Amino acid sequence: MRLVVFDVDGTLIDSQNHITHAMGFAFDQVGLTPLPKSQVLSIVGLSLPVAVAQLAPDVDADTQARIVAGYRKASCARG
């Protein structure tokens, strides 16, 4: 038997810094100013594409997709 544990509410690991770092990296990669921590954390729980659309509503779909890709890259790199 294998066990997989998902910590979706921050009980085991406080992921706030990881989330804000990854989103900051993603915004920086497309030439946008990273957002304040409180704004980034306001989207926790949404799917990544929806979260990015809410955080960057004024940029085109291609740029939003590049932000999503940058976030995923940063998230994987940090382990």
Coordinates of N, CA, C and O in Angstrom, one line a residue:
M1 N 0.8 -1.2 0.0 CA 0.0 0.0 0.0 C 0.9 1.2 0.0 O 1.9 1.3 0.7
R2 N 0.5 2.2 -0.8 CA 1.2 3.5 -0.8 C 0.3 4.6 -0.3 O -0.9 4.5 -0.4
L3 N 1.0 5.6 0.3 CA 0.2 6.7 0.9 C 0.7 8.0 0.2 O 1.9 8.2 0.1
V4 N -0.3 8.7 -0.2 CA 0.0 10.1 -0.7 C -0.7 11.1 0.1 O -1.9 11.0 0.4
V5 N 0.0 12.1 0.6 CA -0.6 13.1 1.5 C -0.5 14.4 0.7 O 0.5 14.9 0.2
F6 N -1.7 15.0 0.6 CA -1.8 16.4 0.1 C -2.1 17.4 1.2 O -3.0 17.2 1.9
D7 N -1.2 18.4 1.3 CA -1.4 19.4 2.3 C -2.0 20.6 1.6 O -1.3 21.5 1.2
V8 N -3.3 20.7 1.5 CA -3.9 21.8 0.7 C -4.3 23.0 1.6 O -4.7 24.0 1.1
D9 N -4.2 22.8 2.9 CA -4.5 24.0 3.7 C -3.4 24.5 4.6 O -3.6 25.4 5.4
G10 N -2.2 24.1 4.3 CA -1.0 24.6 5.0 C -0.7 24.1 6.3 O 0.1 24.6 7.1
T11 N -1.4 23.0 6.7 CA -1.2 22.4 8.0 C 0.2 21.8 8.2 O 0.9 22.0 9.2
L12 N 0.7 21.1 7.2 CA 2.0 20.4 7.3 C 3.2 21.4 6.9 O 4.2 21.3 7.4
I13 N 2.9 22.1 5.8 CA 4.0 23.0 5.3 C 3.4 24.4 5.0 O 2.3 24.5 4.4
D14 N 4.0 25.4 5.4 CA 3.6 26.8 5.1 C 4.1 27.1 3.7 O 5.3 27.4 3.6
S15 N 3.3 27.1 2.7 CA 3.8 27.3 1.4 C 3.6 28.7 0.9 O 3.9 29.0 -0.3
Q16 N 3.3 29.7 1.7 CA 3.1 31.1 1.3 C 4.3 31.7 0.6 O 4.2 32.3 -0.4
N17 N 5.4 31.5 1.2 CA 6.7 32.0 0.6 C 7.0 31.4 -0.7 O 7.4 32.0 -1.6
H18 N 6.7 30.1 -0.8 CA 7.0 29.4 -2.1 C 6.1 29.9 -3.2 O 6.5 30.2 -4.3
I19 N 4.8 30.1 -2.8 CA 3.8 30.6 -3.8 C 4.2 32.0 -4.2 O 4.2 32.3 -5.4
T20 N 4.5 32.9 -3.3 CA 4.8 34.3 -3.7 C 6.1 34.4 -4.4 O 6.2 35.2 -5.4
H21 N 7.1 33.6 -4.1 CA 8.4 33.5 -4.8 C 8.1 33.1 -6.3 O 8.6 33.7 -7.2
A22 N 7.4 32.0 -6.4 CA 7.2 31.5 -7.8 C 6.4 32.4 -8.6 O 6.7 32.6 -9.8
M23 N 5.4 33.1 -8.0 CA 4.6 34.1 -8.8 C 5.4 35.3 -9.1 O 5.3 35.8 -10.3
G24 N 6.2 35.7 -8.2 CA 7.1 36.8 -8.5 C 8.1 36.5 -9.6 O 8.3 37.4 -10.5
F25 N 8.6 35.3 -9.6 CA 9.5 34.9 -10.7 C 8.8 34.9 -12.0 O 9.3 35.4 -13.0
A26 N 7.6 34.4 -12.0 CA 6.8 34.3 -13.3 C 6.5 35.7 -13.8 O 6.6 35.9 -15.0
F27 N 6.1 36.6 -12.9 CA 5.8 37.9 -13.4 C 7.1 38.6 -13.9 O 7.0 39.3 -15.0
D28 N 8.1 38.4 -13.2 CA 9.4 39.0 -13.6 C 9.9 38.5 -15.0 O 10.4 39.3 -15.8
Q29 N 9.6 37.2 -15.3 CA 10.0 36.6 -16.5 C 9.3 37.2 -17.7 O 9.8 37.2 -18.8
V30 N 8.1 37.8 -17.5 CA 7.4 38.4 -18.6 C 7.5 39.9 -18.6 O 6.8 40.6 -19.4
G31 N 8.4 40.4 -17.7 CA 8.6 41.9 -17.7 C 7.6 42.7 -16.9 O 7.5 43.9 -17.0
L32 N 6.8 42.0 -16.0 CA 5.8 42.6 -15.2 C 6.4 42.7 -13.7 O 7.2 41.9 -13.3
T33 N 6.0 43.8 -13.0 CA 6.4 44.0 -11.7 C 5.7 42.9 -10.8 O 4.5 42.8 -10.9
P34 N 6.4 42.2 -10.0 CA 5.8 41.2 -9.0 C 4.8 41.9 -8.1 O 5.0 43.1 -7.8
L35 N 3.8 41.2 -7.8 CA 2.7 41.7 -7.0 C 2.9 41.6 -5.5 O 3.7 40.7 -5.1
P36 N 2.3 42.4 -4.7 CA 2.4 42.2 -3.2 C 2.0 40.9 -2.8 O 1.1 40.3 -3.3
K37 N 2.6 40.4 -1.7 CA 2.3 39.1 -1.1 C 0.8 38.9 -0.9 O 0.2 37.8 -1.2
S38 N 0.2 39.9 -0.3 CA -1.2 39.8 0.0 C -2.1 39.6 -1.2 O -3.1 38.8 -1.2
Q39 N -1.7 40.2 -2.3 CA -2.5 40.1 -3.5 C -2.3 38.7 -4.1 O -3.2 38.0 -4.5
V40 N -1.1 38.2 -4.1 CA -0.8 36.8 -4.6 C -1.5 35.8 -3.8 O -2.1 34.9 -4.3
L41 N -1.5 35.9 -2.5 CA -2.1 34.9 -1.6 C -3.6 34.9 -1.7 O -4.3 34.0 -1.3
S42 N -4.2 36.0 -2.2 CA -5.7 36.1 -2.3 C -6.2 35.1 -3.4 O -7.4 34.8 -3.4
I43 N -5.4 34.6 -4.2 CA -5.8 33.6 -5.3 C -5.6 32.2 -4.9 O -5.9 31.3 -5.7
V44 N -5.0 31.9 -3.7 CA -4.7 30.5 -3.3 C -6.0 29.7 -3.3 O -7.0 30.2 -2.8
G45 N -6.0 28.6 -3.9 CA -7.1 27.7 -4.0 C -7.7 27.7 -5.4 O -8.5 26.8 -5.7
L46 N -7.4 28.7 -6.2 CA -7.9 28.7 -7.6 C -6.9 27.9 -8.5 O -5.8 27.7 -8.1
S47 N -7.4 27.4 -9.6 CA -6.5 26.8 -10.5 C -5.5 27.8 -11.0 O -5.8 29.0 -11.0
L48 N -4.4 27.4 -11.4 CA -3.3 28.3 -11.8 C -3.7 29.3 -12.9 O -3.5 30.5 -12.8
P49 N -4.3 28.8 -14.0 CA -4.7 29.7 -15.1 C -5.7 30.7 -14.6 O -5.7 31.9 -15.0
V50 N -6.7 30.3 -13.8 CA -7.7 31.2 -13.3 C -7.0 32.3 -12.4 O -7.3 33.5 -12.4
A51 N -6.1 31.8 -11.5 CA -5.4 32.7 -10.6 C -4.6 33.7 -11.4 O -4.7 34.9 -11.0
V52 N -3.9 33.3 -12.4 CA -3.1 34.3 -13.2 C -4.1 35.2 -13.9 O -3.8 36.5 -14.0
A53 N -5.2 34.8 -14.4 CA -6.1 35.7 -15.1 C -6.6 36.7 -14.1 O -6.8 37.9 -14.5
Q54 N -6.8 36.4 -12.8 CA -7.3 37.3 -11.9 C -6.2 38.3 -11.5 O -6.4 39.5 -11.2
L55 N -4.9 37.8 -11.4 CA -3.8 38.6 -11.0 C -3.3 39.6 -12.1 O -2.8 40.6 -11.8
A56 N -3.5 39.1 -13.3 CA -3.0 39.9 -14.5 C -4.1 40.0 -15.5 O -4.0 39.6 -16.7
P57 N -5.3 40.7 -15.2 CA -6.4 40.7 -16.1 C -6.2 41.6 -17.3 O -6.8 41.5 -18.3
D58 N -5.2 42.5 -17.2 CA -5.0 43.5 -18.3 C -3.9 43.0 -19.4 O -3.7 43.7 -20.3
V59 N -3.4 41.8 -19.2 CA -2.4 41.3 -20.2 C -3.1 40.3 -21.1 O -4.1 39.7 -20.7
D60 N -2.6 40.1 -22.3 CA -3.2 39.2 -23.2 C -3.0 37.7 -22.8 O -2.2 37.4 -21.9
A61 N -3.8 36.9 -23.4 CA -3.8 35.4 -23.1 C -2.4 34.8 -23.2 O -2.1 33.9 -22.4
D62 N -1.6 35.2 -24.3 CA -0.3 34.6 -24.4 C 0.6 34.9 -23.2 O 1.3 34.1 -22.8
T63 N 0.5 36.2 -22.8 CA 1.3 36.6 -21.6 C 0.9 35.8 -20.4 O 1.7 35.4 -19.6
Q64 N -0.4 35.7 -20.2 CA -0.9 34.9 -19.1 C -0.4 33.5 -19.1 O 0.0 32.9 -18.1
A65 N -0.4 32.9 -20.3 CA 0.1 31.5 -20.4 C 1.6 31.5 -20.1 O 2.0 30.5 -19.5
R66 N 2.3 32.5 -20.5 CA 3.8 32.5 -20.1 C 4.0 32.7 -18.6 O 4.9 32.1 -18.0
I67 N 3.1 33.4 -18.0 CA 3.1 33.5 -16.5 C 2.9 32.2 -15.9 O 3.6 31.8 -14.9
V68 N 1.9 31.5 -16.3 CA 1.6 30.1 -15.8 C 2.8 29.2 -16.0 O 3.2 28.5 -15.1
A69 N 3.4 29.3 -17.2 CA 4.6 28.4 -17.4 C 5.7 28.8 -16.5 O 6.4 28.0 -16.0
G70 N 5.9 30.1 -16.3 CA 7.0 30.6 -15.4 C 6.7 30.2 -14.0 O 7.7 29.8 -13.2
Y71 N 5.5 30.2 -13.5 CA 5.2 29.8 -12.2 C 5.5 28.3 -12.0 O 6.1 27.8 -11.0
R72 N 5.1 27.5 -13.0 CA 5.3 26.0 -13.0 C 6.8 25.8 -12.9 O 7.3 24.9 -12.2
K73 N 7.6 26.5 -13.7 CA 9.0 26.3 -13.8 C 9.6 26.6 -12.4 O 10.5 25.9 -11.9
A74 N 9.2 27.7 -11.8 CA 9.7 28.1 -10.5 C 9.3 27.1 -9.4 O 10.1 26.8 -8.5
S75 N 8.1 26.6 -9.5 CA 7.6 25.7 -8.5 C 8.4 24.3 -8.6 O 8.7 23.8 -7.5
C76 N 8.7 23.9 -9.8 CA 9.4 22.6 -10.0 C 10.9 22.8 -9.5 O 11.5 21.9 -9.0
A77 N 11.4 24.0 -9.8 CA 12.9 24.2 -9.5 C 13.1 24.2 -8.0 O 14.2 23.8 -7.5
R78 N 12.1 24.6 -7.2 CA 12.3 24.7 -5.8 C 12.0 23.4 -5.1 O 12.2 23.3 -3.9
G79 N 11.4 22.5 -5.9 CA 11.2 21.1 -5.3 C 10.0 20.9 -4.6 O 9.7 20.1 -3.9

